[in-house]
PDB file of C-alpha atoms and ligand atoms in Angstrom:
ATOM      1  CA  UNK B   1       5.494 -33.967 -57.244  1.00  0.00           C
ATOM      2  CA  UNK B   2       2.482 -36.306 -58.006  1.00  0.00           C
ATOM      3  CA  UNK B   3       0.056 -36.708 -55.695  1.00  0.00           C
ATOM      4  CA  UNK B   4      -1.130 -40.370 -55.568  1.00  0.00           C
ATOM      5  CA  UNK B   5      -4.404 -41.474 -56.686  1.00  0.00           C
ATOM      6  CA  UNK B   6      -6.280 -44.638 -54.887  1.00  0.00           C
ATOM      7  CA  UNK B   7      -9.247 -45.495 -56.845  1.00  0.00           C
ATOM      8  CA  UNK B   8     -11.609 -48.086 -56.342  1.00  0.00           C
ATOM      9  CA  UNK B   9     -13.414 -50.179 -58.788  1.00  0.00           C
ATOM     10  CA  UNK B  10     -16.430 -51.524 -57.863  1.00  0.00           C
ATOM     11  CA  UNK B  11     -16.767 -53.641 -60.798  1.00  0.00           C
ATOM     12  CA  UNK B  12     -19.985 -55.320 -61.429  1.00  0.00           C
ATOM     13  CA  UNK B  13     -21.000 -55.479 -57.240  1.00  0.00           C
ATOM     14  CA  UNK B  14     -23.155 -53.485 -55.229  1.00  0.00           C
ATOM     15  CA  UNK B  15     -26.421 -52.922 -55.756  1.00  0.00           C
ATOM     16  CA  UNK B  16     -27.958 -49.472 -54.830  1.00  0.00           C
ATOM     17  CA  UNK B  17     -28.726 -50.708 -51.371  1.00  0.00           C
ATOM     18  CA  UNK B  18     -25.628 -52.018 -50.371  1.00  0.00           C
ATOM     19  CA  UNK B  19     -23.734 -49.263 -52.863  1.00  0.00           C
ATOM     20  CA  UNK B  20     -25.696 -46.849 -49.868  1.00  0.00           C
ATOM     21  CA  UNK B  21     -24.325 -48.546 -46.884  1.00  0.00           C
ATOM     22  CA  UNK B  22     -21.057 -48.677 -48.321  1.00  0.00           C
ATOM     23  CA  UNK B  23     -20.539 -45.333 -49.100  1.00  0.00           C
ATOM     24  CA  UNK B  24     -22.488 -44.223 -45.981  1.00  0.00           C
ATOM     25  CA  UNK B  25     -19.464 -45.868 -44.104  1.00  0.00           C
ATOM     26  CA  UNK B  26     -17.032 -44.053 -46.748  1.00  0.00           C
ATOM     27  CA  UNK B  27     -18.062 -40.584 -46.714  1.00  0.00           C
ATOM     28  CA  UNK B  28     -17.546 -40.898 -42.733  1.00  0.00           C
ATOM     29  CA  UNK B  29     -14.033 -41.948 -43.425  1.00  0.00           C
ATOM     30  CA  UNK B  30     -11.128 -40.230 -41.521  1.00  0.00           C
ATOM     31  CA  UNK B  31      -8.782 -39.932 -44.892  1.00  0.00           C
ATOM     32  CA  UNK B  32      -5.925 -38.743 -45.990  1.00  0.00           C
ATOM     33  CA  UNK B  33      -6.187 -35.683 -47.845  1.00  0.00           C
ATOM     34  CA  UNK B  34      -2.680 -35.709 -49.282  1.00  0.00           C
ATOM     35  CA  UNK B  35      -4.119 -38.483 -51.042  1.00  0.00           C
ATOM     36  CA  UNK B  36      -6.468 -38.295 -53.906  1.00  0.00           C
ATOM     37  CA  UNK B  37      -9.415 -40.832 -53.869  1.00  0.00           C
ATOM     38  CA  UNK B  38     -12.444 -42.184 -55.881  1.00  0.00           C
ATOM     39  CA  UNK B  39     -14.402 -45.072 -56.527  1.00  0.00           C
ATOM     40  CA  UNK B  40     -16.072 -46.277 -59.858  1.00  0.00           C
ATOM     41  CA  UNK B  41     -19.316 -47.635 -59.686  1.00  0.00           C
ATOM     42  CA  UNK B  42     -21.594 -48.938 -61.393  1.00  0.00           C
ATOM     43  CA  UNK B  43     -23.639 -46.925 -63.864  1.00  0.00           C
ATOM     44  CA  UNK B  44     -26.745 -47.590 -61.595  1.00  0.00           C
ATOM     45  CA  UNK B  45     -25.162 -46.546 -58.302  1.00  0.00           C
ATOM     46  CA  UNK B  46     -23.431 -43.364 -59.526  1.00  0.00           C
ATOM     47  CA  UNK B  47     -26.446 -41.048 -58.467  1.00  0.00           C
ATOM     48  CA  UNK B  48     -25.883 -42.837 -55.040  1.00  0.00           C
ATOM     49  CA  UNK B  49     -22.450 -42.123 -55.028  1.00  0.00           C
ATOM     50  CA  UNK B  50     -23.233 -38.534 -55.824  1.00  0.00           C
ATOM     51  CA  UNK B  51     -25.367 -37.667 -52.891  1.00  0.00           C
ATOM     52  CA  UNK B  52     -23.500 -39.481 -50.371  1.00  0.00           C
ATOM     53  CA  UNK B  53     -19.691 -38.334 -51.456  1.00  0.00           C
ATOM     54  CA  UNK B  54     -21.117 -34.674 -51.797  1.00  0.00           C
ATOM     55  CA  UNK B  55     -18.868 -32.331 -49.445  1.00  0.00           C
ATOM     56  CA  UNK B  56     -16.421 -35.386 -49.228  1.00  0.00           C
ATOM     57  CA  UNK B  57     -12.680 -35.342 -51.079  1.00  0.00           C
ATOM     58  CA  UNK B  58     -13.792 -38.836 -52.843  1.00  0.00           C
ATOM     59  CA  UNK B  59     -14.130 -38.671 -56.283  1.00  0.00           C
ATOM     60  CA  UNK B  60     -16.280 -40.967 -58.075  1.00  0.00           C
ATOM     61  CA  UNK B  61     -16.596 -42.024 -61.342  1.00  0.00           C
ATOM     62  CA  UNK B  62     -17.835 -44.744 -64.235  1.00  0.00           C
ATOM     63  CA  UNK B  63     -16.506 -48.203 -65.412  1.00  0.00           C
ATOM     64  CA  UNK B  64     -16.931 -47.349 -69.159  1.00  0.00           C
ATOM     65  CA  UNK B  65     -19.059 -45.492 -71.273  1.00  0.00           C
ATOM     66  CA  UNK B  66     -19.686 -45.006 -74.780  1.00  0.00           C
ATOM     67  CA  UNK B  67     -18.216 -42.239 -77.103  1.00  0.00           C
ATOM     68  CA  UNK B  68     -21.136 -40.554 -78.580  1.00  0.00           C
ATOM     69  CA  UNK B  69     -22.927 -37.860 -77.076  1.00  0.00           C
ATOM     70  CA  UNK B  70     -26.231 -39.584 -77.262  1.00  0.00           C
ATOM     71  CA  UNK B  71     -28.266 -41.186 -79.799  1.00  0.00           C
ATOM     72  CA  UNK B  72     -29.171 -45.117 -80.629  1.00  0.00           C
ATOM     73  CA  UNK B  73     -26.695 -46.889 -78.618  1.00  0.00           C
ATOM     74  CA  UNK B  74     -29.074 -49.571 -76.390  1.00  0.00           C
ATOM     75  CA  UNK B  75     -27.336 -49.919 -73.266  1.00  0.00           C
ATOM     76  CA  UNK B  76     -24.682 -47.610 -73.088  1.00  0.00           C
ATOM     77  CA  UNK B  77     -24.194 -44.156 -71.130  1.00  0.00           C
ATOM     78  CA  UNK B  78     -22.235 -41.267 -72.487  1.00  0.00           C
ATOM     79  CA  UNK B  79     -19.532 -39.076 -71.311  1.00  0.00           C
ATOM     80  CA  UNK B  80     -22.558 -36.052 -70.882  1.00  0.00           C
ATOM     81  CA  UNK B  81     -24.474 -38.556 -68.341  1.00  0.00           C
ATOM     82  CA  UNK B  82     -21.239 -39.092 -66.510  1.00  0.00           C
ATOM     83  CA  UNK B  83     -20.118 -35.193 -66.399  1.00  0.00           C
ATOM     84  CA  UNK B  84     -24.004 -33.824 -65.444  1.00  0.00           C
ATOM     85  CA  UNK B  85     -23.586 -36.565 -62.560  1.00  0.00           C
ATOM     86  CA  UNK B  86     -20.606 -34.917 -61.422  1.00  0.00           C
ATOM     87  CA  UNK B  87     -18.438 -37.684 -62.039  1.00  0.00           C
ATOM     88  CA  UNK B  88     -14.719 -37.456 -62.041  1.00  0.00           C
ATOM     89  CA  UNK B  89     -13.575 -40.622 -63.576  1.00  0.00           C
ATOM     90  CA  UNK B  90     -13.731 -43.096 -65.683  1.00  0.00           C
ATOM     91  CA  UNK B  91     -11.948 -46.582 -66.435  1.00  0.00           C
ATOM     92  CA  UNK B  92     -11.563 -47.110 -69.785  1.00  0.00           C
ATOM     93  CA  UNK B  93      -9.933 -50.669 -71.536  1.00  0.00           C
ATOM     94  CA  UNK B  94     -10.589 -52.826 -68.494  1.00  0.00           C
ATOM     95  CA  UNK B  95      -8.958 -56.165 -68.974  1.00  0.00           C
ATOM     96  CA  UNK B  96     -12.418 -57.249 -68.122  1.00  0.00           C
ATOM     97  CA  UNK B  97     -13.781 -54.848 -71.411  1.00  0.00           C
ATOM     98  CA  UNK B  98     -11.454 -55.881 -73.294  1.00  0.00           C
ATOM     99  CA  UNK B  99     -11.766 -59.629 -72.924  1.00  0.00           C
ATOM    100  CA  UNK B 100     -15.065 -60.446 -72.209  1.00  0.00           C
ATOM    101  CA  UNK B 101     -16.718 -57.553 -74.467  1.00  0.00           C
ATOM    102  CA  UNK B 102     -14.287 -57.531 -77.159  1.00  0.00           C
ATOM    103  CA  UNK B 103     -13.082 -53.741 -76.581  1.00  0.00           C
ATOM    104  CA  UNK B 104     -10.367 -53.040 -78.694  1.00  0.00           C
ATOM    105  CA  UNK B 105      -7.804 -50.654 -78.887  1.00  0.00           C
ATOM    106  CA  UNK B 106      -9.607 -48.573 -81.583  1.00  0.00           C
ATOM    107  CA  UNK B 107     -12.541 -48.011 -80.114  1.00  0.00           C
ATOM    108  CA  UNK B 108     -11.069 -47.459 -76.178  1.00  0.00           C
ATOM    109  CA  UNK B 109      -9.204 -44.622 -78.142  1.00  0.00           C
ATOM    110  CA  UNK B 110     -11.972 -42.978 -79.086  1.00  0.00           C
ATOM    111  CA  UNK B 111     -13.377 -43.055 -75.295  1.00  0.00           C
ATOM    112  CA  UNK B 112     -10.077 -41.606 -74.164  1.00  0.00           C
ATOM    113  CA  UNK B 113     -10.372 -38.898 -76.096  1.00  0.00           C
ATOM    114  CA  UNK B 114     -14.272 -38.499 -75.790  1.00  0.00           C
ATOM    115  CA  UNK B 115     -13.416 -38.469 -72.191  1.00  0.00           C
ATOM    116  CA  UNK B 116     -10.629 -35.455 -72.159  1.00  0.00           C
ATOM    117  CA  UNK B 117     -13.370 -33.787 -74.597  1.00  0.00           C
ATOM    118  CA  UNK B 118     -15.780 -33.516 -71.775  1.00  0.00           C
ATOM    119  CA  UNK B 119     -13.391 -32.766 -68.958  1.00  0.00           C
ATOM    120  CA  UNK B 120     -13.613 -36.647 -67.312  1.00  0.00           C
ATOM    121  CA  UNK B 121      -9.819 -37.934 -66.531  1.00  0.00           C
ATOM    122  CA  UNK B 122      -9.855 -41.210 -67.943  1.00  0.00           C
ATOM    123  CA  UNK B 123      -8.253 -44.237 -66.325  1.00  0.00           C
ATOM    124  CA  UNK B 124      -6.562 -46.148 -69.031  1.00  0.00           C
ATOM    125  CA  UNK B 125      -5.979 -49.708 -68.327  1.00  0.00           C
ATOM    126  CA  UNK B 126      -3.340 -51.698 -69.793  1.00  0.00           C
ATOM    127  CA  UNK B 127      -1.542 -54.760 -68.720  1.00  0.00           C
ATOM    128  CA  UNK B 128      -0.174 -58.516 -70.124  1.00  0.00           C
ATOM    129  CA  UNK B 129      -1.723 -61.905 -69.775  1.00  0.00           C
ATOM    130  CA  UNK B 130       0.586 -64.521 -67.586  1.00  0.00           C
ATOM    131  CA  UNK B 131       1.667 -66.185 -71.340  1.00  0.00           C
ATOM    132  CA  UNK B 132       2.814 -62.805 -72.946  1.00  0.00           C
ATOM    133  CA  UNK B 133       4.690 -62.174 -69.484  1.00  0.00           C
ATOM    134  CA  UNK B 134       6.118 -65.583 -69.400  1.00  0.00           C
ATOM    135  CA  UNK B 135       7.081 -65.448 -73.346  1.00  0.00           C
ATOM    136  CA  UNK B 136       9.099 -61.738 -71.951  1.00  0.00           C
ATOM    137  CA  UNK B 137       6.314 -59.772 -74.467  1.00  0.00           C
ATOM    138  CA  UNK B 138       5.083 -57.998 -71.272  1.00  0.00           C
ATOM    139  CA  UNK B 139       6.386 -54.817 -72.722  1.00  0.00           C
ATOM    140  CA  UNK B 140       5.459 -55.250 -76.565  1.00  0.00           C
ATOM    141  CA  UNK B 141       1.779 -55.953 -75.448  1.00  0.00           C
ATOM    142  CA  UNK B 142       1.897 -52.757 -73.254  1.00  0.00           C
ATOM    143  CA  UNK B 143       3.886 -50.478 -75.855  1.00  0.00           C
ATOM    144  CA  UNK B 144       0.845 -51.345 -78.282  1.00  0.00           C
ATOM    145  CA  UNK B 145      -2.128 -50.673 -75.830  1.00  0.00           C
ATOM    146  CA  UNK B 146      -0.331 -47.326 -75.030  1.00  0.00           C
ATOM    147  CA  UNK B 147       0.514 -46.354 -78.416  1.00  0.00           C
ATOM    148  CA  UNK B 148      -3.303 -47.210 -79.773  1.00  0.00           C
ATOM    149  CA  UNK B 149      -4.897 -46.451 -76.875  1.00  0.00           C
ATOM    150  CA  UNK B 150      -3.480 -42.536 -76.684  1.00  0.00           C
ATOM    151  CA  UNK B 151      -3.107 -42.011 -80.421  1.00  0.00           C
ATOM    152  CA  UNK B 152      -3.594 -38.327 -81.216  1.00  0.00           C
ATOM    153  CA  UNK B 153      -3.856 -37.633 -77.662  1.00  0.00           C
ATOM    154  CA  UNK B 154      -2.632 -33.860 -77.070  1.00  0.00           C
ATOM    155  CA  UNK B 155       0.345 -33.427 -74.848  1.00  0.00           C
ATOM    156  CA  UNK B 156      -1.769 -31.051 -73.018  1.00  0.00           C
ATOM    157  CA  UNK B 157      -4.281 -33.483 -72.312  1.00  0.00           C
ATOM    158  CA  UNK B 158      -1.868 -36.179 -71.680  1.00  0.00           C
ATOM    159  CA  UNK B 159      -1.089 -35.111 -68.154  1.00  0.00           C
ATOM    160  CA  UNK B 160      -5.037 -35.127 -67.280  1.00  0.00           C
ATOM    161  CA  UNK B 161      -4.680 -38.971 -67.739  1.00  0.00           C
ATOM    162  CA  UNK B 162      -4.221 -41.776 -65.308  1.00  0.00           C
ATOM    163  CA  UNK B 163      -2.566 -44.654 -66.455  1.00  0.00           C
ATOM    164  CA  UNK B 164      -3.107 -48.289 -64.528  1.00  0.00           C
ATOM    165  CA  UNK B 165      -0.827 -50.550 -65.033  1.00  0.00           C
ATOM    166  CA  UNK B 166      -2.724 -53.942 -64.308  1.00  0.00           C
ATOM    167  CA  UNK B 167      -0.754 -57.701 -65.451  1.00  0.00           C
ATOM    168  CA  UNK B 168      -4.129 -59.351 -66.079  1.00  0.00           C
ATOM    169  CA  UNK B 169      -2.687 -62.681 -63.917  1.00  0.00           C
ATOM    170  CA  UNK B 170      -2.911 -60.458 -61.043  1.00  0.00           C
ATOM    171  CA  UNK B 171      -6.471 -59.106 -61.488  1.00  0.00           C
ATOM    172  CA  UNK B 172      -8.838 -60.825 -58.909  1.00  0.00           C
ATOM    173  CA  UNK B 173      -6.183 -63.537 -58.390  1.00  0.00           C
ATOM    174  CA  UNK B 174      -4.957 -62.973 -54.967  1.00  0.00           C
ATOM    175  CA  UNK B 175      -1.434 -62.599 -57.157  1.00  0.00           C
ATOM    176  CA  UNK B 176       0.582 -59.392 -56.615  1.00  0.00           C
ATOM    177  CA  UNK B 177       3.313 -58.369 -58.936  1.00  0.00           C
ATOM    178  CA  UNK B 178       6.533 -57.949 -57.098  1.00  0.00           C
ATOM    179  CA  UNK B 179       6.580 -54.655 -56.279  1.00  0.00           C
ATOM    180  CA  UNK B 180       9.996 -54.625 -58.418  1.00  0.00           C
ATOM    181  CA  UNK B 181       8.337 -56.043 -61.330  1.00  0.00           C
ATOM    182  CA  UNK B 182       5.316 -53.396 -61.004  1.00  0.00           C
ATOM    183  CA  UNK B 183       7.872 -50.781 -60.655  1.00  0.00           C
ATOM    184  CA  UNK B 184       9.984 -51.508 -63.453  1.00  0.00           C
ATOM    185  CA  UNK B 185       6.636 -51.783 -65.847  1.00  0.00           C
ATOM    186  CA  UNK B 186       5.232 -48.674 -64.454  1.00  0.00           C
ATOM    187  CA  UNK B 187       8.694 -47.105 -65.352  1.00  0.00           C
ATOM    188  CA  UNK B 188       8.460 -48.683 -68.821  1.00  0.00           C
ATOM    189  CA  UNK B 189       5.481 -47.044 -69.408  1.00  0.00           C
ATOM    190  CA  UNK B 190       6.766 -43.455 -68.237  1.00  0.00           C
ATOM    191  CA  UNK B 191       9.327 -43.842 -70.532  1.00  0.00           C
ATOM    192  CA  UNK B 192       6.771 -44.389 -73.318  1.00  0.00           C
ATOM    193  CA  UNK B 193       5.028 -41.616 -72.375  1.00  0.00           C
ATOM    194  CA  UNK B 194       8.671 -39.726 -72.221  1.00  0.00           C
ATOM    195  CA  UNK B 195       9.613 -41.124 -75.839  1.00  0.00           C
ATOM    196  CA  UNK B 196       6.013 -39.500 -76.970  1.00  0.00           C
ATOM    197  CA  UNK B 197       5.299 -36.266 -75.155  1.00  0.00           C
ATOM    198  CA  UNK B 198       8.956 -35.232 -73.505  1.00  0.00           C
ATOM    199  CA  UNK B 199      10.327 -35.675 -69.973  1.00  0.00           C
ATOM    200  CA  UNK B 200       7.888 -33.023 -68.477  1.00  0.00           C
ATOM    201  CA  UNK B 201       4.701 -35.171 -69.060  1.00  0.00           C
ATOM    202  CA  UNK B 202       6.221 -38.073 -68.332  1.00  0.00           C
ATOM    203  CA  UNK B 203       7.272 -36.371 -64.847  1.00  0.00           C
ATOM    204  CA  UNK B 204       3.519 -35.505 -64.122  1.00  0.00           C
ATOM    205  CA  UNK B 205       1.360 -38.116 -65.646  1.00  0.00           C
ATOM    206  CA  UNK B 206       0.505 -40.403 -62.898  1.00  0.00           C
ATOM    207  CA  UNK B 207       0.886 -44.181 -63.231  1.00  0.00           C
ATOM    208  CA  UNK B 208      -1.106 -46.855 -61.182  1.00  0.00           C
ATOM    209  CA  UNK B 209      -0.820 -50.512 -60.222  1.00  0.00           C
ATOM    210  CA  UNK B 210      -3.677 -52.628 -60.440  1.00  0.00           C
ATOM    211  CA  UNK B 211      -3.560 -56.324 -59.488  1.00  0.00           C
ATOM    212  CA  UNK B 212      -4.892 -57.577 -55.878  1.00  0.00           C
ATOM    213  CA  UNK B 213      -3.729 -54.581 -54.076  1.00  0.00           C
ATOM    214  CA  UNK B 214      -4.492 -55.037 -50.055  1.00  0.00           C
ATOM    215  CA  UNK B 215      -3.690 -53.363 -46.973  1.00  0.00           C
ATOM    216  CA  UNK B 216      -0.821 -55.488 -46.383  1.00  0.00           C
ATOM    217  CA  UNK B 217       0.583 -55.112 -49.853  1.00  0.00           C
ATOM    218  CA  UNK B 218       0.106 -50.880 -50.464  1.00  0.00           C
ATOM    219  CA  UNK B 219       2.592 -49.506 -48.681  1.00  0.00           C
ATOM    220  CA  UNK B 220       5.149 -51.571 -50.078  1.00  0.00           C
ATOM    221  CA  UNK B 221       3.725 -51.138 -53.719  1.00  0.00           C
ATOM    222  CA  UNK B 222       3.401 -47.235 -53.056  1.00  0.00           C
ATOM    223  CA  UNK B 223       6.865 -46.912 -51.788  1.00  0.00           C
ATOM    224  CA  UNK B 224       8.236 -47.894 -55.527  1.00  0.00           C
ATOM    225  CA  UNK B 225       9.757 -44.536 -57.179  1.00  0.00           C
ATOM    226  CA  UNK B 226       7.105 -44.736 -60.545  1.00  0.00           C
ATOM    227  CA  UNK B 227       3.747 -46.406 -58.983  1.00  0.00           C
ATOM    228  CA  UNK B 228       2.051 -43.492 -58.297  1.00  0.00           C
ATOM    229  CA  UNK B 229      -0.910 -45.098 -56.752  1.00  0.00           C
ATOM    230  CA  UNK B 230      -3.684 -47.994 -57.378  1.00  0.00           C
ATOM    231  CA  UNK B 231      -6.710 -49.520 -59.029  1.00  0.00           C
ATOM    232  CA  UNK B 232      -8.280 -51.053 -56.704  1.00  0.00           C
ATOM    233  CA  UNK B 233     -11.147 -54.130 -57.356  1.00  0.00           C
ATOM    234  CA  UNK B 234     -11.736 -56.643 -54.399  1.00  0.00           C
ATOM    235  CA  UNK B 235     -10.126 -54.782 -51.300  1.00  0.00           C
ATOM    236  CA  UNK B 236     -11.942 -51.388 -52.163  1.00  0.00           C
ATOM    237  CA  UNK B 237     -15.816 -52.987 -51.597  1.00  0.00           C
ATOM    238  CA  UNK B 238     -14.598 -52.731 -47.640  1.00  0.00           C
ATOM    239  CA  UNK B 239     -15.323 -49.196 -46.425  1.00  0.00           C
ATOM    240  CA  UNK B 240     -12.313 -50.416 -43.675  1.00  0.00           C
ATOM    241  CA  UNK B 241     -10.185 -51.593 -46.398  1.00  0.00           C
ATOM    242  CA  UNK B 242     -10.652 -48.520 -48.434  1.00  0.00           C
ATOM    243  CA  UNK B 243      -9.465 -46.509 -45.584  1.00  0.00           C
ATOM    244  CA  UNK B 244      -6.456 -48.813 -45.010  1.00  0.00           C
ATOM    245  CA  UNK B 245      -5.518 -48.460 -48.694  1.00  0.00           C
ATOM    246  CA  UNK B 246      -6.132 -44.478 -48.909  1.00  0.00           C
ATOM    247  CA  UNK B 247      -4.030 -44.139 -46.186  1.00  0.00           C
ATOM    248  CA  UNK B 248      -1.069 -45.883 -46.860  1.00  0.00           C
ATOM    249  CA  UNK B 249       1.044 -43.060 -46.051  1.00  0.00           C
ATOM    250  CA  UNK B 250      -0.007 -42.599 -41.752  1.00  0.00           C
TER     251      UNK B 250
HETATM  252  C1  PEP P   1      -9.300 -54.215 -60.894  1.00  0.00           C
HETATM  253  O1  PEP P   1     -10.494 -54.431 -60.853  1.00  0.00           O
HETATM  254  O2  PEP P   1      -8.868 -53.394 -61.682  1.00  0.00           O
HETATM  255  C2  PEP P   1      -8.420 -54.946 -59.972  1.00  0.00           C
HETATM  256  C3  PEP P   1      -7.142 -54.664 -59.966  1.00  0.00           C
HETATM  257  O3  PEP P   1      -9.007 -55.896 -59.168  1.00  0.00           O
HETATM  258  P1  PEP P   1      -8.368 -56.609 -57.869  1.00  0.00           P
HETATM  259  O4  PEP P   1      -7.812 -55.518 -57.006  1.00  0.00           O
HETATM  260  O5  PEP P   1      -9.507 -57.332 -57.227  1.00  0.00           O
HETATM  261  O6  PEP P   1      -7.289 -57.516 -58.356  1.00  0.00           O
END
């Protein structure tokens, strides 16, 4: 049985004040424990996150971060800085990444696996653009991200990961997938994962949807046999939303 997994991502919002008065409403949240939850902020709220969230069941986590330990990389944080924070998460090969800062599947490898290296569980992003989907090369697109993205992955760390699948012409759109069409590409991708590692990882490694997900849309979405729970941008910056989402299930 997998337990579903709501995360939030915060993307580039919040500054440390409001990131404090949103998570002061969150950590006094009546949620569902059944239900695992998180939210990725970012880099400069995560100490925030950490203080308020203590003695809470929400996880938090990064956006990105870099592969190496530490060293000369200007701008970047490392998978140590997210761990010593307590962190949980991290999103890794964002459509956002991979468009606007040219991430590509090479290199969000090599954050996947820094990531299982230092104990983070790594949300791995994947998803088609609205030509590739209408051109029926949804899957080809997604069976390359997948098979790049988790190269030389261990199929004992395979399980630790969290796959979101996210059709990039539903990100921030207002768009939904059907929750068919999300089901049957989150199925797709178990089936990858089955094809790679066996049926028994492919049974436990939990798949999201990411694309405008809402109160009124989750339950539906969540009801589908392979989405086993969401990414969440927009709806998640409402500590009432948040809730809504989280607890899908009462
Ligand atoms: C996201 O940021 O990954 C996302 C799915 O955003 P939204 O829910 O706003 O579409």
């Amino acid at each position: 049985m997998r337990k579903p997994v709501i995360v939030g991502n915060w993307k580039m919002n919040m500054t440390v004040s409001e990131a404090e008065k949103l998570l002061d409403e969150i950590k006094d949240l009546d949620l569902d424990t059944e239900v695992e939850a998180g939210v990725c902020t970012p880099a400069i709220d995560l100490l925030v996150a950490k203080e308020k969230l203590a003695g809470t069941n929400v996880g938090f986590g990064g956006q990105n971060m870099y592969f190496e330990e530490s060293g000369a990389f200007t701008g970047e944080i490392s998978p140590t800085m997210l761990t010593d924070i307590g962190a949980k998460y991290v999103i890794l090969g964002h459509s956002e990444r991979r468009e606007y800062f040219k991430e590509c599947d090479c290199l969000i490898n090599k954050k996947v696996k820094a990531a299982l290296d230092h104990d983070l569980v790594p949300i791995l992003c994947c998803g088609e653009t609205l030509e590739e989907r209408e051109a029926n090369e949804h899957e080809a697109k997604v069976k390359g991200q997948i098979e790049k993205d988790l190269k030389d992955v261990s199929a004992e760390d395979i399980e630790k990961v969290i796959i979101a699948y996210e059709p990039i012409w539903a990100i921030g759109t207002g768009k939904t997938a059907s929750s068919e069409d999300a089901d049957a590409m989150c199925g797709y991708i178990r089936s990858l994962i089955a094809e790679k590692y066996g049926k028994d990882a492919a049974e436990k490694i939990r798949i999201q949807y990411g694309g405008s997900v809402k109160p009124n849309n989750v339950v539906e979405l969540m009801g589908k046999e392979n989405i086993d729970g969401a990414l969440v941008g927009g709806a998640s910056l409402k500590a009432e939303d948040f809730k809504a989402l989280v607890n899908f299930n009462k």
